[in-house]
Short mmCIF file of C-alpha atoms in Angstrom, two decimals:
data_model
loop_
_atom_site.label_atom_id
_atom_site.label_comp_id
_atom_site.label_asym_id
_atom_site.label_seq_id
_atom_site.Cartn_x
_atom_site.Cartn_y
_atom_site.Cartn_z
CA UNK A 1 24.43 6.93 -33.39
CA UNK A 2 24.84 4.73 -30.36
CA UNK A 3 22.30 6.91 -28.58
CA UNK A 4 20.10 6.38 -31.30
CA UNK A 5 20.02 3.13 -31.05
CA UNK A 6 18.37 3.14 -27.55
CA UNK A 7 20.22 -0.25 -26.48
CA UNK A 8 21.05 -1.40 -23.13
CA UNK A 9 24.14 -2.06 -23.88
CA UNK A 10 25.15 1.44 -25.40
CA UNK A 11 24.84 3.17 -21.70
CA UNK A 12 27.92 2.03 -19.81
CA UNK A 13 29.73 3.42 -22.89
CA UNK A 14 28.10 6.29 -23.32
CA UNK A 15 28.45 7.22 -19.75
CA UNK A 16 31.79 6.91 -19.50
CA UNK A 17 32.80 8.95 -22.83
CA UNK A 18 30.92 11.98 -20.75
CA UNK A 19 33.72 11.81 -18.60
CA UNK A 20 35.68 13.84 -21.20
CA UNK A 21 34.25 17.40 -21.03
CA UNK A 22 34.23 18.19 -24.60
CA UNK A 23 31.90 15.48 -25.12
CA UNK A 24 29.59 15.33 -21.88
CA UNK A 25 27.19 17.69 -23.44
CA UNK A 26 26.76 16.15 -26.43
CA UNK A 27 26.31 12.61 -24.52
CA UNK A 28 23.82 13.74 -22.49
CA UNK A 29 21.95 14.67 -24.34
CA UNK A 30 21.71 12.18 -26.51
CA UNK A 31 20.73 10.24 -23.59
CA UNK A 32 18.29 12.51 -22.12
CA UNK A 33 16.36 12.28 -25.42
CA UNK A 34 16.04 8.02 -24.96
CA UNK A 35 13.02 7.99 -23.35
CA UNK A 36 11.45 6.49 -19.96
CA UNK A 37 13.60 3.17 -20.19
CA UNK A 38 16.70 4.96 -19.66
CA UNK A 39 16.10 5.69 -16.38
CA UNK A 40 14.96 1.80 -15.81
CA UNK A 41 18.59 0.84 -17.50
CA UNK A 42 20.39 3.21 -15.41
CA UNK A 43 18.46 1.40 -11.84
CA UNK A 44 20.04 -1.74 -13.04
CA UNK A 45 23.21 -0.74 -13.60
CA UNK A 46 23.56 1.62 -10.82
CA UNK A 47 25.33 -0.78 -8.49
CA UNK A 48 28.26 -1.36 -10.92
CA UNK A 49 28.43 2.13 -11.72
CA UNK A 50 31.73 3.94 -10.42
CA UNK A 51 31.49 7.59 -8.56
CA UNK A 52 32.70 9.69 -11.38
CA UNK A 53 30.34 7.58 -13.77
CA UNK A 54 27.22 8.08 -10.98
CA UNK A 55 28.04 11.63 -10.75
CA UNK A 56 27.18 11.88 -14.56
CA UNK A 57 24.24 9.49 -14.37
CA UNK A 58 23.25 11.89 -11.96
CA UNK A 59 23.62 14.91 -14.28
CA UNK A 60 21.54 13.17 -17.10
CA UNK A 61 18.62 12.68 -14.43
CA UNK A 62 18.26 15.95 -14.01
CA UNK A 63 17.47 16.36 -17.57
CA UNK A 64 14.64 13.28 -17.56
CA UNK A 65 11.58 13.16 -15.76
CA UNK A 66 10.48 9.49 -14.63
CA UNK A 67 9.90 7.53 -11.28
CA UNK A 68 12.88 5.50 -11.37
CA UNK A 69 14.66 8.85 -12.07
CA UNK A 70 14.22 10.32 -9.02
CA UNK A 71 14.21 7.12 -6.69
CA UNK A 72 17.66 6.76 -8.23
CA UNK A 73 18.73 10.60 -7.32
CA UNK A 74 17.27 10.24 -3.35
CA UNK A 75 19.51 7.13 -3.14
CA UNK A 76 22.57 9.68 -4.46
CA UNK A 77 21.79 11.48 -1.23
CA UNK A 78 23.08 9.08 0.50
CA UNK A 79 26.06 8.58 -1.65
CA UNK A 80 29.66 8.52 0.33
CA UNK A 81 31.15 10.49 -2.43
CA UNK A 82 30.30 14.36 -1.89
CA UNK A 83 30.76 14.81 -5.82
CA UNK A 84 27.41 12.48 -6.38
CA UNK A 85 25.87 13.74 -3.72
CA UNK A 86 26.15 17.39 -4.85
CA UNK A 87 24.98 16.44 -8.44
CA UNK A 88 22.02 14.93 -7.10
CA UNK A 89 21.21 17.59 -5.50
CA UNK A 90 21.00 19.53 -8.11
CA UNK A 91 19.48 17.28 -10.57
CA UNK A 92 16.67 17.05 -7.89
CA UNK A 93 16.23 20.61 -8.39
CA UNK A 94 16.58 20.95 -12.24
CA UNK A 95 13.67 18.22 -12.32
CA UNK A 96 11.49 20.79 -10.08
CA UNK A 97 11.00 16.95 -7.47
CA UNK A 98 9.02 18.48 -4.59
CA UNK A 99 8.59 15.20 -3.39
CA UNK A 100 11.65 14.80 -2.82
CA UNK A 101 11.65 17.27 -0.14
CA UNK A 102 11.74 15.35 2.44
CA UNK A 103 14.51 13.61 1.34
CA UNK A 104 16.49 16.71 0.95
CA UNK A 105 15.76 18.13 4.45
CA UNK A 106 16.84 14.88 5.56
CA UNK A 107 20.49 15.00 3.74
CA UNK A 108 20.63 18.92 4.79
CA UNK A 109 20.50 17.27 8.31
CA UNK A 110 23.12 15.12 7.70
CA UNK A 111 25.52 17.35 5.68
CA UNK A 112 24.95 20.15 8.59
CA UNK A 113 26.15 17.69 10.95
CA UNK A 114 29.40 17.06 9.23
CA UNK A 115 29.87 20.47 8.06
CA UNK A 116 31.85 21.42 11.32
CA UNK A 117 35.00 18.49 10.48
CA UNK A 118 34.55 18.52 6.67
CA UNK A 119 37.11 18.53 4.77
CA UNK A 120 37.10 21.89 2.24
CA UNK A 121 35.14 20.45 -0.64
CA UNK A 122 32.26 19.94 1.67
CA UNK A 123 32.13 22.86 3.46
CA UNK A 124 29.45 24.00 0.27
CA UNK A 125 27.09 20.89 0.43
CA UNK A 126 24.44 22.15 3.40
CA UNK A 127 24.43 25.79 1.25
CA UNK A 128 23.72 24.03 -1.94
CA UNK A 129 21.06 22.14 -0.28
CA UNK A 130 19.65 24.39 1.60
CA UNK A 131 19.43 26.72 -1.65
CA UNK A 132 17.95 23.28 -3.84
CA UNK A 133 15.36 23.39 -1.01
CA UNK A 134 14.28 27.44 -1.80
CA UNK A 135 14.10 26.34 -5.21
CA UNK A 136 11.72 23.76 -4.40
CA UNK A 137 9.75 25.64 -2.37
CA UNK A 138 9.55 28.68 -4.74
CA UNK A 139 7.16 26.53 -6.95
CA UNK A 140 5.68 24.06 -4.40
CA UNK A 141 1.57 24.43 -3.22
CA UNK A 142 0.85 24.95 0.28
CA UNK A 143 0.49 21.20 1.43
CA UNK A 144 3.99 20.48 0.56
CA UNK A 145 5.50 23.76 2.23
CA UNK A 146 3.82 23.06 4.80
CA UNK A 147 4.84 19.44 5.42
CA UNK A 148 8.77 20.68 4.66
CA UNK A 149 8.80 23.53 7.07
CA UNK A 150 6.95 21.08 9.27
CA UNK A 151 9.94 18.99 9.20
CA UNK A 152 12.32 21.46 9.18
CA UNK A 153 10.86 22.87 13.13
CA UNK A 154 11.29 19.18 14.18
CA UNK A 155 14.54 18.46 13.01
CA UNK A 156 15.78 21.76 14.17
CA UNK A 157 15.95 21.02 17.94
CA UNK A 158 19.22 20.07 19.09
CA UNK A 159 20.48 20.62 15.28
CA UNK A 160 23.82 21.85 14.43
CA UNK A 161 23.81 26.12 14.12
CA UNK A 162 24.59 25.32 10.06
CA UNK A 163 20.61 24.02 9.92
CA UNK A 164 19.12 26.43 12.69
CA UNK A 165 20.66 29.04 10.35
CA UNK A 166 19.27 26.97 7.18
CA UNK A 167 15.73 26.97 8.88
CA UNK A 168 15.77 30.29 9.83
CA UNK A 169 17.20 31.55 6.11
CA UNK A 170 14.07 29.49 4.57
CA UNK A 171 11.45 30.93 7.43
CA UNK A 172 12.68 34.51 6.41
CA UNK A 173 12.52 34.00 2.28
CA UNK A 174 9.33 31.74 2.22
CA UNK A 175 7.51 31.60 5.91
CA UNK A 176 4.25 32.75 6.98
CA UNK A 177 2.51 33.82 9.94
CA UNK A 178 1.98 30.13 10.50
CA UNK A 179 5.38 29.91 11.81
CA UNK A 180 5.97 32.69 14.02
CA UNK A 181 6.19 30.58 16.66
CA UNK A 182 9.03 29.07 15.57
CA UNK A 183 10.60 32.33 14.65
CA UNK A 184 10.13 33.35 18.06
CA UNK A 185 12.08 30.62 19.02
CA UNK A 186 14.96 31.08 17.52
CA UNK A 187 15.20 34.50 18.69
CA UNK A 188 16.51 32.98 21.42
CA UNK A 189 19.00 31.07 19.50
CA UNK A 190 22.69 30.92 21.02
CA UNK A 191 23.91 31.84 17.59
CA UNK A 192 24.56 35.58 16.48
CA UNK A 193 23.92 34.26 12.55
CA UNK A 194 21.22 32.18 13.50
CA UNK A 195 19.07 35.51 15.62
CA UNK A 196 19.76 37.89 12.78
CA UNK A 197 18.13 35.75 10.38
CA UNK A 198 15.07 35.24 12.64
CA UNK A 199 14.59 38.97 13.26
CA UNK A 200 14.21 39.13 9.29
CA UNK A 201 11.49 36.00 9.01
CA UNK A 202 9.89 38.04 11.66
CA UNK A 203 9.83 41.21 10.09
CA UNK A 204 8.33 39.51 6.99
CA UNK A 205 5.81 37.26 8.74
CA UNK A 206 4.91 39.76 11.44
CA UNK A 207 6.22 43.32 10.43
CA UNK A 208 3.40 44.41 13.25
CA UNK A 209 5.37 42.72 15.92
CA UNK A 210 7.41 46.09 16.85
CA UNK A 211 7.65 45.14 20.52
CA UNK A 212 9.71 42.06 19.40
CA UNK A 213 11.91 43.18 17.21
CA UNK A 214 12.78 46.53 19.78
CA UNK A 215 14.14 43.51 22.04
CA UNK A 216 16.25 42.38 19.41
CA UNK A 217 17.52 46.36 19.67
CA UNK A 218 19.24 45.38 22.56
CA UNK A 219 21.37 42.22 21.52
CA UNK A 220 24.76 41.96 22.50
CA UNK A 221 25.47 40.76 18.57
CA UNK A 222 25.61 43.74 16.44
CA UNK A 223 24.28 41.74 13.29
CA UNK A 224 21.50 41.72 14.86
CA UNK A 225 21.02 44.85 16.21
CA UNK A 226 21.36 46.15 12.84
CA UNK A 227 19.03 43.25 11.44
CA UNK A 228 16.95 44.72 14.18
CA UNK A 229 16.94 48.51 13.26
CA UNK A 230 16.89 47.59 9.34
CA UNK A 231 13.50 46.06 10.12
CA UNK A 232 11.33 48.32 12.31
CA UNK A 233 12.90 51.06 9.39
CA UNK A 234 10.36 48.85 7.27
CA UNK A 235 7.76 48.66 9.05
CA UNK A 236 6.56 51.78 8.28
CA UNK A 237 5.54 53.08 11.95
CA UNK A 238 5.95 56.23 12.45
CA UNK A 239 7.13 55.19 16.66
CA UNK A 240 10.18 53.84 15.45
CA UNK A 241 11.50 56.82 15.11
CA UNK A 242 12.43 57.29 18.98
CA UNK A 243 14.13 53.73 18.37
CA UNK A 244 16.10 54.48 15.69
CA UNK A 245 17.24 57.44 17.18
CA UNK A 246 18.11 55.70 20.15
CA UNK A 247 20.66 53.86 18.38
CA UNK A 248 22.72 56.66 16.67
CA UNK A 249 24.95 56.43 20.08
CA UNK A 250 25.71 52.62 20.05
CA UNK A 251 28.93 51.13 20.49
CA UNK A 252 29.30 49.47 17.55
CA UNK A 253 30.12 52.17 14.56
CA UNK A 254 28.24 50.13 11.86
CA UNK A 255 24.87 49.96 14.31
CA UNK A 256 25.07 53.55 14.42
CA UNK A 257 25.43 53.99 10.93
CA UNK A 258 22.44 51.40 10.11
CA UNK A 259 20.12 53.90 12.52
CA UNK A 260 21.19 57.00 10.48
CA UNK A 261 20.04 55.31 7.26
CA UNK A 262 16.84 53.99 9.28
CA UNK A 263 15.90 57.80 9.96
CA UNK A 264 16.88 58.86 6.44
CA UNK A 265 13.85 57.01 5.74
CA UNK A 266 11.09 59.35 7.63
CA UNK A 267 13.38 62.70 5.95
CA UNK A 268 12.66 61.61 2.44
#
């Protein structure tokens, strides 16, 4: 009923009964269902608002679809509290905001900066990000991937290995030959994690590039050797095959095991 009523007043109230779980569904959405000036209502009262109760406002914006909706949720980027900051981030997502994604490669910045002192329960944030991010970018037109991976291949210089590994992750689901470059670059990353994942954005952005990826054969990581082997399998060459073979003697058990499944490939 006090949703209903679509008063000013009613918020605050309603807010904080969705702190009990066995209401919170029920509350918002009731309050999902008010209309454009919720979101207005919610910008005033925002200051006053506790954490628990902003991590709930949060949660509701995710469910409504205005401008002062999603000004709101960049602020909660920001937020000191990791709780509002990782419901912002999703509620950013829910609402499909590419605009915001900017914003968001901004906080995955940020959160990969900390991630190396933080305390347990932020050890997730740059993952859920980073994955609110893929989302994003699963639905957004070229102009805004463009001007996010853009972003990304600035910020990434002298960035923590949590976003180099980010970057790389989002060149290898989403990239394009546009950014092979880049890909090429971190190749040469210091970080095992980081390499592996660049050998797969360059398998899927340039599966022709076999005299790249046979470097890569010859890492001292065997992630990526594997990574390595896993992707000249794909490529569909039939020269690989001297490679592959190459590899059944390595070192490492698990490379030589990834070659044997490589060349099961050309038997089948």
């Amino acid at each position: 009923f006090l949703g209903w009523l679509g008063r000013p007043d009613c918020m605050l109230p309603l807010l904080d009964a969705a702190h009990d779980e066995a209401l919170a569904a029920v509350v918002l959405g009731v309050l999902a269902g008010a209309g454009p000036e919720l979101e207005t209502q919610l910008a005033t009262l925002w200051p006053t608002l506790s954490d628990a109760t902003r991590q709930r406002a949060c949660a509701l914006l995710g469910r409504t679809r205005g401008g002062a909706g999603e000004a709101l949720l960049r602020q909660a980027l920001a937020a000191p509290d990791t709780v509002v900051r990782s419901a912002s981030v999703r509620s950013l997502a829910e609402r499909g905001a590419q605009s915001a994604l900017p914003a968001l490669v901004a906080a995955l910045r940020r959160a990969t900066a900390l991630s190396a002192e933080a305390e347990p329960s932020e050890i997730e944030a740059p993952l859920e990000i980073e994955r609110a991010i893929r989302t994003l970018l699963e639905g957004a037109d070229e102009l805004h991937a463009d001007r996010v991976f853009a972003l990304l291949e600035v910020e990434v210089e002298a960035a923590p290995e949590a976003f180099r590994l980010a970057t790389a992750r989002l060149l290898a689901s989403l990239g394009g030959p546009a950014h092979r470059r880049r890909i090429e670059l971190l190749l040469l990353d210091p970080s095992a994690s980081v390499r592996r994942a660049a050998v797969e954005a360059l398998a899927r952005v340039a599966p022709g590039q076999l005299e790249l990826l046979r470097c890569a054969l010859a890492d001292e990581a065997p992630g990526v050797r594997i990574g390595a082997i896993t992707a000249l399998a794909g490529s569909g060459d039939p020269a690989v095959v001297a490679d592959l073979a190459s590899l059944m003697e390595d070192s490492e058990s698990r490379v030589g095991a990834a070659a044997l499944r490589g060349l099961a490939r050309w038997v089948q």
